[in-house]
Structure formats: structure tokens, C-alpha cells
Amino acid sequence: MGDVTSAASSPVPTAASAPAAVPSVLGLAPVIPVVVLHDAADAVPLARALVAGGLPAIEVTLRTPAALDAIRAIADEVPDAVIGAGTVLNPEQVDAARAAGSRFLVSPGWSPRLLGAMRDSGVPFLPGVSTASEVVTLLDEGITEMKFFPAEAAGGTAYLKSLAAPLPQVRFCPTGGIGLASAPAYLALPNVGCVGGTWMLPADALAAKDWGRVRELAREAAALGR
């Protein structure tokens, strides 16, 4: 995997202050929870529940004003979590996510400017692709680990199977429309390292702050990799 960076007004972390990087996002767990948080106060108990259930890699999407504070809280208070930022769209967000403590970055797509910032960040990243041409273009940039998004809408397991023979060096994290029932078919593919999903984070459980239920659903998801 490559590197990554970004933040509007936050400085890029120094070597002394930057969170420890991980060698690859794809090997952390069979499932990466994709988290949308509207209240940063929920970040730590939610992360603890996911980690206790066996899902240490957590992607907090930069879709809400609370996202960066949530990432910062998890990085500071849940040492067993490998916290990352999702829906990263520009270099400024790369810097902001890194300054908040993100140890990996995920984007739904990519541009040359965004890709350059992600490379410069020093942490693993998953640029989003949905076509063979995008995959080949990233291969030409030396990138072999990617997010396949939106997985179900873009062709699902059949599409990924068709990519495996001509592009065996590429590994994916499919995300988008995947649930507990469909995840095993993705994980069985040789070019899939993990999947992203939200099914272990049902809205009613989050609203009720039912972290015990989240933990059990996370445990069920983590078992898919056995």
C-alpha cells in the first residue's frame, strides 16, 4: 500500500507526534466497520465495542462535523483500535485526518491531487475504483491495494472475479451494499483482502447506545475470517 496526508488548518504531524502506521489495511481484520458519527461522544464506547468484538480497524467517514473529533478521541483513548478516515476527498482532509490521529485513509475515488497527498502522508491508503481502467491506472502508479466501490452496484463478486485473472497482483476492499449474508462470497475471492460494511452498526443500536449489541454483531462479523 502507499502513503497519505491532509487538513485545512491543522499542521501535518511530525515524526514524533504522528500515530504509528500499519503495513496494510487489508490484513487487519476480515471486516472494516464503516462508521458515520454525528456525536463525537459516542466514538470511544463504539470503538471499544468494535475492538472487543474482534474488529480493530475502524473507518470513521469524514461526512459529519463530528468526524475529526471522533477520530481524535478514538486515537487518544482506544489504543487497541487502528483508526482510519474514510470519504477522504481532498489533500486538506488528508492532512486533517492525519493530524487527528488517522492511521490509514480511504477514499471513494481518486484524483491526481488527492493521490499525491495520500502518497505523501506516510500511512496506508485505499483509493476507490470501480472500473478496470481505474485499476490499471493505479497499477501504473505502483498501487496494488484499492477500495472497490460501490461494490454491489459496480458488479459485485462477478466483476471482481473477472479482474482476478488479468490483474492478479491487485487486492481489494469491496465496500458498498455488502452485508453479513453476502460478505463471505467476497472474502472467498483470491483478490479480496477484507470488506467494508455497516451492518454491525444498526441505526437503532447506535441511537440507543446499545454497545453490547454492537460488540456481538462485531464478533459475528469477525468470525467470517476464520
mmCIF file of C-alpha atoms in Angstrom:
data_model
loop_
_atom_site.group_PDB
_atom_site.id
_atom_site.type_symbol
_atom_site.label_atom_id
_atom_site.label_comp_id
_atom_site.label_asym_id
_atom_site.label_seq_id
_atom_site.Cartn_x
_atom_site.Cartn_y
_atom_site.Cartn_z
ATOM 1 C CA MET A 1 0.000 0.000 0.000
ATOM 2 C CA GLY A 2 1.161 3.556 -0.289
ATOM 3 C CA ASP A 3 1.281 6.617 1.908
ATOM 4 C CA VAL A 4 -1.192 9.526 2.746
ATOM 5 C CA THR A 5 -1.748 13.278 4.027
ATOM 6 C CA SER A 6 -4.223 16.392 4.743
ATOM 7 C CA ALA A 7 -6.014 19.161 6.967
ATOM 8 C CA ALA A 8 -7.335 22.617 6.333
ATOM 9 C CA SER A 9 -5.776 24.447 9.256
ATOM 10 C CA SER A 10 -4.100 21.588 11.126
ATOM 11 C CA PRO A 11 -0.370 21.020 10.699
ATOM 12 C CA VAL A 12 0.969 17.805 9.266
ATOM 13 C CA PRO A 13 2.090 15.622 12.189
ATOM 14 C CA THR A 14 5.816 15.473 12.842
ATOM 15 C CA ALA A 15 7.667 12.173 13.123
ATOM 16 C CA ALA A 16 7.459 12.471 16.897
ATOM 17 C CA SER A 17 3.741 13.208 17.039
ATOM 18 C CA ALA A 18 2.399 11.114 14.143
ATOM 19 C CA PRO A 19 0.447 7.976 15.040
ATOM 20 C CA ALA A 20 2.123 4.681 14.245
ATOM 21 C CA ALA A 21 1.464 3.467 10.735
ATOM 22 C CA VAL A 22 0.297 -0.018 9.812
ATOM 23 C CA PRO A 23 1.801 -2.042 6.952
ATOM 24 C CA SER A 24 -1.511 -2.779 5.234
ATOM 25 C CA VAL A 25 -5.162 -2.136 5.940
ATOM 26 C CA LEU A 26 -6.257 -5.320 4.214
ATOM 27 C CA GLY A 27 -4.709 -7.661 6.774
ATOM 28 C CA LEU A 28 -6.100 -6.108 9.943
ATOM 29 C CA ALA A 29 -9.479 -7.866 10.022
ATOM 30 C CA PRO A 30 -11.882 -9.540 7.587
ATOM 31 C CA VAL A 31 -14.322 -6.655 8.007
ATOM 32 C CA ILE A 32 -13.719 -2.925 8.414
ATOM 33 C CA PRO A 33 -16.696 -1.180 10.038
ATOM 34 C CA VAL A 34 -17.604 1.995 8.154
ATOM 35 C CA VAL A 35 -18.745 4.416 10.846
ATOM 36 C CA VAL A 36 -20.739 7.640 10.461
ATOM 37 C CA LEU A 37 -20.791 9.545 13.757
ATOM 38 C CA HIS A 38 -22.913 12.593 14.471
ATOM 39 C CA ASP A 39 -21.830 12.861 18.101
ATOM 40 C CA ALA A 40 -18.148 12.550 18.959
ATOM 41 C CA ALA A 41 -19.120 11.485 22.487
ATOM 42 C CA ASP A 42 -20.186 8.123 21.031
ATOM 43 C CA ALA A 43 -16.812 7.491 19.413
ATOM 44 C CA VAL A 44 -14.939 5.896 22.297
ATOM 45 C CA PRO A 45 -17.650 3.478 23.548
ATOM 46 C CA LEU A 46 -18.437 2.497 19.967
ATOM 47 C CA ALA A 47 -14.779 1.850 19.175
ATOM 48 C CA ARG A 48 -14.323 -0.160 22.359
ATOM 49 C CA ALA A 49 -17.316 -2.327 21.438
ATOM 50 C CA LEU A 50 -15.959 -2.969 17.931
ATOM 51 C CA VAL A 51 -12.478 -3.813 19.211
ATOM 52 C CA ALA A 52 -13.915 -6.119 21.896
ATOM 53 C CA GLY A 53 -15.853 -7.888 19.155
ATOM 54 C CA GLY A 54 -12.686 -8.511 17.141
ATOM 55 C CA LEU A 55 -12.784 -5.644 14.622
ATOM 56 C CA PRO A 56 -9.805 -3.402 15.445
ATOM 57 C CA ALA A 57 -9.683 -1.491 12.142
ATOM 58 C CA ILE A 58 -12.312 1.246 12.216
ATOM 59 C CA GLU A 59 -13.058 3.662 9.386
ATOM 60 C CA VAL A 60 -14.724 6.879 10.516
ATOM 61 C CA THR A 61 -16.067 8.689 7.479
ATOM 62 C CA LEU A 62 -15.490 12.415 7.090
ATOM 63 C CA ARG A 63 -19.160 13.007 6.344
ATOM 64 C CA THR A 64 -20.117 14.833 9.535
ATOM 65 C CA PRO A 65 -18.752 17.759 11.558
ATOM 66 C CA ALA A 66 -18.068 15.326 14.420
ATOM 67 C CA ALA A 67 -15.792 13.031 12.401
ATOM 68 C CA LEU A 68 -12.385 14.541 13.160
ATOM 69 C CA ASP A 69 -13.149 14.885 16.875
ATOM 70 C CA ALA A 70 -14.316 11.256 16.860
ATOM 71 C CA ILE A 71 -11.079 10.103 15.209
ATOM 72 C CA ARG A 72 -9.044 12.114 17.706
ATOM 73 C CA ALA A 73 -10.917 10.640 20.672
ATOM 74 C CA ILE A 74 -10.501 7.065 19.460
ATOM 75 C CA ALA A 75 -6.805 7.606 18.722
ATOM 76 C CA ASP A 76 -6.282 9.022 22.224
ATOM 77 C CA GLU A 77 -8.438 6.675 24.271
ATOM 78 C CA VAL A 78 -8.707 3.316 22.474
ATOM 79 C CA PRO A 79 -5.116 2.141 21.944
ATOM 80 C CA ASP A 80 -6.145 -1.237 20.549
ATOM 81 C CA ALA A 81 -8.099 0.383 17.729
ATOM 82 C CA VAL A 82 -6.491 1.085 14.364
ATOM 83 C CA ILE A 83 -8.396 4.214 13.461
ATOM 84 C CA GLY A 84 -8.719 5.436 9.901
ATOM 85 C CA ALA A 85 -10.555 8.131 7.986
ATOM 86 C CA GLY A 86 -12.972 7.403 5.165
ATOM 87 C CA THR A 87 -14.630 9.516 2.477
ATOM 88 C CA VAL A 88 -11.351 11.409 2.103
ATOM 89 C CA LEU A 89 -11.851 13.689 -0.905
ATOM 90 C CA ASN A 90 -9.001 16.207 -0.976
ATOM 91 C CA PRO A 91 -5.485 16.917 0.343
ATOM 92 C CA GLU A 92 -6.825 19.176 3.073
ATOM 93 C CA GLN A 93 -8.821 16.290 4.502
ATOM 94 C CA VAL A 94 -5.770 14.051 4.293
ATOM 95 C CA ASP A 95 -3.813 16.475 6.480
ATOM 96 C CA ALA A 96 -6.717 16.944 8.889
ATOM 97 C CA ALA A 97 -7.247 13.195 9.256
ATOM 98 C CA ARG A 98 -3.567 12.583 9.908
ATOM 99 C CA ALA A 99 -3.386 15.404 12.441
ATOM 100 C CA ALA A 100 -6.388 13.882 14.245
ATOM 101 C CA GLY A 101 -4.625 10.520 14.526
ATOM 102 C CA SER A 102 -5.735 8.512 11.491
ATOM 103 C CA ARG A 103 -3.502 5.551 10.754
ATOM 104 C CA PHE A 104 -4.990 4.793 7.340
ATOM 105 C CA LEU A 105 -7.070 6.615 4.738
ATOM 106 C CA VAL A 106 -9.875 5.503 2.425
ATOM 107 C CA SER A 107 -11.393 7.396 -0.490
ATOM 108 C CA PRO A 108 -14.441 6.564 -2.626
ATOM 109 C CA GLY A 109 -12.455 7.585 -5.712
ATOM 110 C CA TRP A 110 -9.315 9.500 -6.507
ATOM 111 C CA SER A 111 -7.781 12.364 -8.429
ATOM 112 C CA PRO A 112 -4.088 13.013 -9.166
ATOM 113 C CA ARG A 113 -4.027 15.729 -6.495
ATOM 114 C CA LEU A 114 -5.648 13.532 -3.871
ATOM 115 C CA LEU A 115 -3.455 10.573 -4.777
ATOM 116 C CA GLY A 116 -0.327 12.693 -4.372
ATOM 117 C CA ALA A 117 -1.406 13.837 -0.917
ATOM 118 C CA MET A 118 -2.229 10.299 0.139
ATOM 119 C CA ARG A 119 1.182 9.124 -1.047
ATOM 120 C CA ASP A 120 2.878 11.860 0.957
ATOM 121 C CA SER A 121 1.001 11.101 4.181
ATOM 122 C CA GLY A 122 3.115 8.191 5.324
ATOM 123 C CA VAL A 123 0.220 5.831 6.080
ATOM 124 C CA PRO A 124 -1.562 3.109 4.088
ATOM 125 C CA PHE A 125 -4.428 4.230 1.907
ATOM 126 C CA LEU A 126 -7.125 2.660 -0.229
ATOM 127 C CA PRO A 127 -8.100 4.738 -3.269
ATOM 128 C CA GLY A 128 -11.530 3.874 -4.623
ATOM 129 C CA VAL A 129 -12.018 2.246 -8.030
ATOM 130 C CA SER A 130 -14.948 0.750 -9.894
ATOM 131 C CA THR A 131 -13.544 0.014 -13.377
ATOM 132 C CA ALA A 132 -10.682 -1.976 -14.868
ATOM 133 C CA SER A 133 -9.236 1.195 -16.395
ATOM 134 C CA GLU A 134 -9.015 2.847 -12.970
ATOM 135 C CA VAL A 135 -7.292 -0.249 -11.589
ATOM 136 C CA VAL A 136 -4.730 -0.286 -14.399
ATOM 137 C CA THR A 137 -4.083 3.437 -13.963
ATOM 138 C CA LEU A 138 -3.347 2.950 -10.265
ATOM 139 C CA LEU A 139 -1.161 -0.062 -11.051
ATOM 140 C CA ASP A 140 0.851 2.224 -13.294
ATOM 141 C CA GLU A 141 1.350 4.398 -10.193
ATOM 142 C CA GLY A 142 2.646 1.393 -8.243
ATOM 143 C CA ILE A 143 -0.502 0.959 -6.141
ATOM 144 C CA THR A 144 -1.782 -2.586 -5.662
ATOM 145 C CA GLU A 145 -4.303 -2.235 -2.799
ATOM 146 C CA MET A 146 -7.589 -0.464 -3.526
ATOM 147 C CA LYS A 147 -11.159 0.015 -2.398
ATOM 148 C CA PHE A 148 -13.772 -1.405 -4.787
ATOM 149 C CA PHE A 149 -16.737 0.942 -4.536
ATOM 150 C CA PRO A 150 -19.695 0.856 -4.762
ATOM 151 C CA ALA A 151 -19.201 -2.898 -4.694
ATOM 152 C CA GLU A 152 -22.691 -4.254 -5.293
ATOM 153 C CA ALA A 153 -23.706 -1.533 -7.741
ATOM 154 C CA ALA A 154 -20.427 -1.837 -9.658
ATOM 155 C CA GLY A 155 -20.759 -5.544 -10.358
ATOM 156 C CA GLY A 156 -20.146 -7.312 -7.071
ATOM 157 C CA THR A 157 -18.328 -10.618 -6.826
ATOM 158 C CA ALA A 158 -18.787 -11.375 -10.528
ATOM 159 C CA TYR A 159 -16.890 -8.243 -11.504
ATOM 160 C CA LEU A 160 -14.093 -8.882 -9.022
ATOM 161 C CA LYS A 161 -13.756 -12.471 -10.273
ATOM 162 C CA SER A 162 -13.336 -11.143 -13.792
ATOM 163 C CA LEU A 163 -10.486 -8.889 -12.649
ATOM 164 C CA ALA A 164 -8.570 -11.620 -10.822
ATOM 165 C CA ALA A 165 -7.080 -13.387 -13.869
ATOM 166 C CA PRO A 166 -5.748 -10.363 -15.822
ATOM 167 C CA LEU A 167 -4.839 -8.373 -12.687
ATOM 168 C CA PRO A 168 -3.737 -10.952 -10.090
ATOM 169 C CA GLN A 169 -1.398 -8.529 -8.309
ATOM 170 C CA VAL A 170 -4.258 -6.302 -7.128
ATOM 171 C CA ARG A 171 -6.156 -6.787 -3.859
ATOM 172 C CA PHE A 172 -9.364 -5.047 -2.915
ATOM 173 C CA CYS A 173 -11.530 -3.992 -0.011
ATOM 174 C CA PRO A 174 -15.041 -4.084 -1.534
ATOM 175 C CA THR A 175 -17.445 -1.674 0.163
ATOM 176 C CA GLY A 176 -20.996 -0.621 -0.623
ATOM 177 C CA GLY A 177 -24.109 -2.716 -0.224
ATOM 178 C CA ILE A 178 -22.338 -5.634 1.465
ATOM 179 C CA GLY A 179 -23.988 -7.360 4.427
ATOM 180 C CA LEU A 180 -23.490 -10.375 6.646
ATOM 181 C CA ALA A 181 -25.063 -12.716 4.079
ATOM 182 C CA SER A 182 -23.023 -11.516 1.098
ATOM 183 C CA ALA A 183 -19.676 -10.851 2.797
ATOM 184 C CA PRO A 184 -18.472 -14.500 2.756
ATOM 185 C CA ALA A 185 -18.699 -14.664 -1.049
ATOM 186 C CA TYR A 186 -16.461 -11.609 -1.311
ATOM 187 C CA LEU A 187 -13.994 -12.871 1.284
ATOM 188 C CA ALA A 188 -13.666 -16.162 -0.591
ATOM 189 C CA LEU A 189 -12.220 -14.383 -3.642
ATOM 190 C CA PRO A 190 -8.424 -14.503 -4.011
ATOM 191 C CA ASN A 191 -8.199 -10.779 -4.771
ATOM 192 C CA VAL A 192 -10.191 -9.629 -1.727
ATOM 193 C CA GLY A 193 -8.345 -8.889 1.492
ATOM 194 C CA CYS A 194 -11.285 -7.628 3.531
ATOM 195 C CA VAL A 195 -14.673 -5.973 3.099
ATOM 196 C CA GLY A 196 -16.126 -2.753 4.433
ATOM 197 C CA GLY A 197 -19.621 -2.587 5.845
ATOM 198 C CA THR A 198 -22.093 -1.042 8.234
ATOM 199 C CA TRP A 199 -24.310 -3.979 9.148
ATOM 200 C CA MET A 200 -22.717 -4.338 12.595
ATOM 201 C CA LEU A 201 -23.771 -0.732 13.298
ATOM 202 C CA PRO A 202 -27.580 -0.746 13.055
ATOM 203 C CA ALA A 203 -29.146 2.678 13.473
ATOM 204 C CA ASP A 204 -31.407 1.614 16.322
ATOM 205 C CA ALA A 205 -28.461 0.218 18.317
ATOM 206 C CA LEU A 206 -26.478 3.423 17.831
ATOM 207 C CA ALA A 207 -29.455 5.578 18.800
ATOM 208 C CA ALA A 208 -29.945 3.529 21.958
ATOM 209 C CA LYS A 209 -26.199 3.441 22.630
ATOM 210 C CA ASP A 210 -26.502 -0.332 22.843
ATOM 211 C CA TRP A 211 -22.781 -1.033 22.711
ATOM 212 C CA GLY A 212 -23.300 -4.626 23.842
ATOM 213 C CA ARG A 213 -25.294 -5.342 20.706
ATOM 214 C CA VAL A 214 -22.635 -3.681 18.566
ATOM 215 C CA ARG A 215 -19.999 -5.856 20.234
ATOM 216 C CA GLU A 216 -21.920 -9.047 19.476
ATOM 217 C CA LEU A 217 -22.542 -8.046 15.861
ATOM 218 C CA ALA A 218 -18.853 -7.219 15.528
ATOM 219 C CA ARG A 219 -17.955 -10.637 16.921
ATOM 220 C CA GLU A 220 -20.220 -12.255 14.332
ATOM 221 C CA ALA A 221 -18.537 -10.264 11.555
ATOM 222 C CA ALA A 222 -15.032 -11.025 12.808
ATOM 223 C CA ALA A 223 -15.827 -14.745 12.709
ATOM 224 C CA LEU A 224 -16.208 -14.537 8.927
ATOM 225 C CA GLY A 225 -12.428 -14.592 8.634
ATOM 226 C CA ARG A 226 -11.985 -17.937 10.374
#
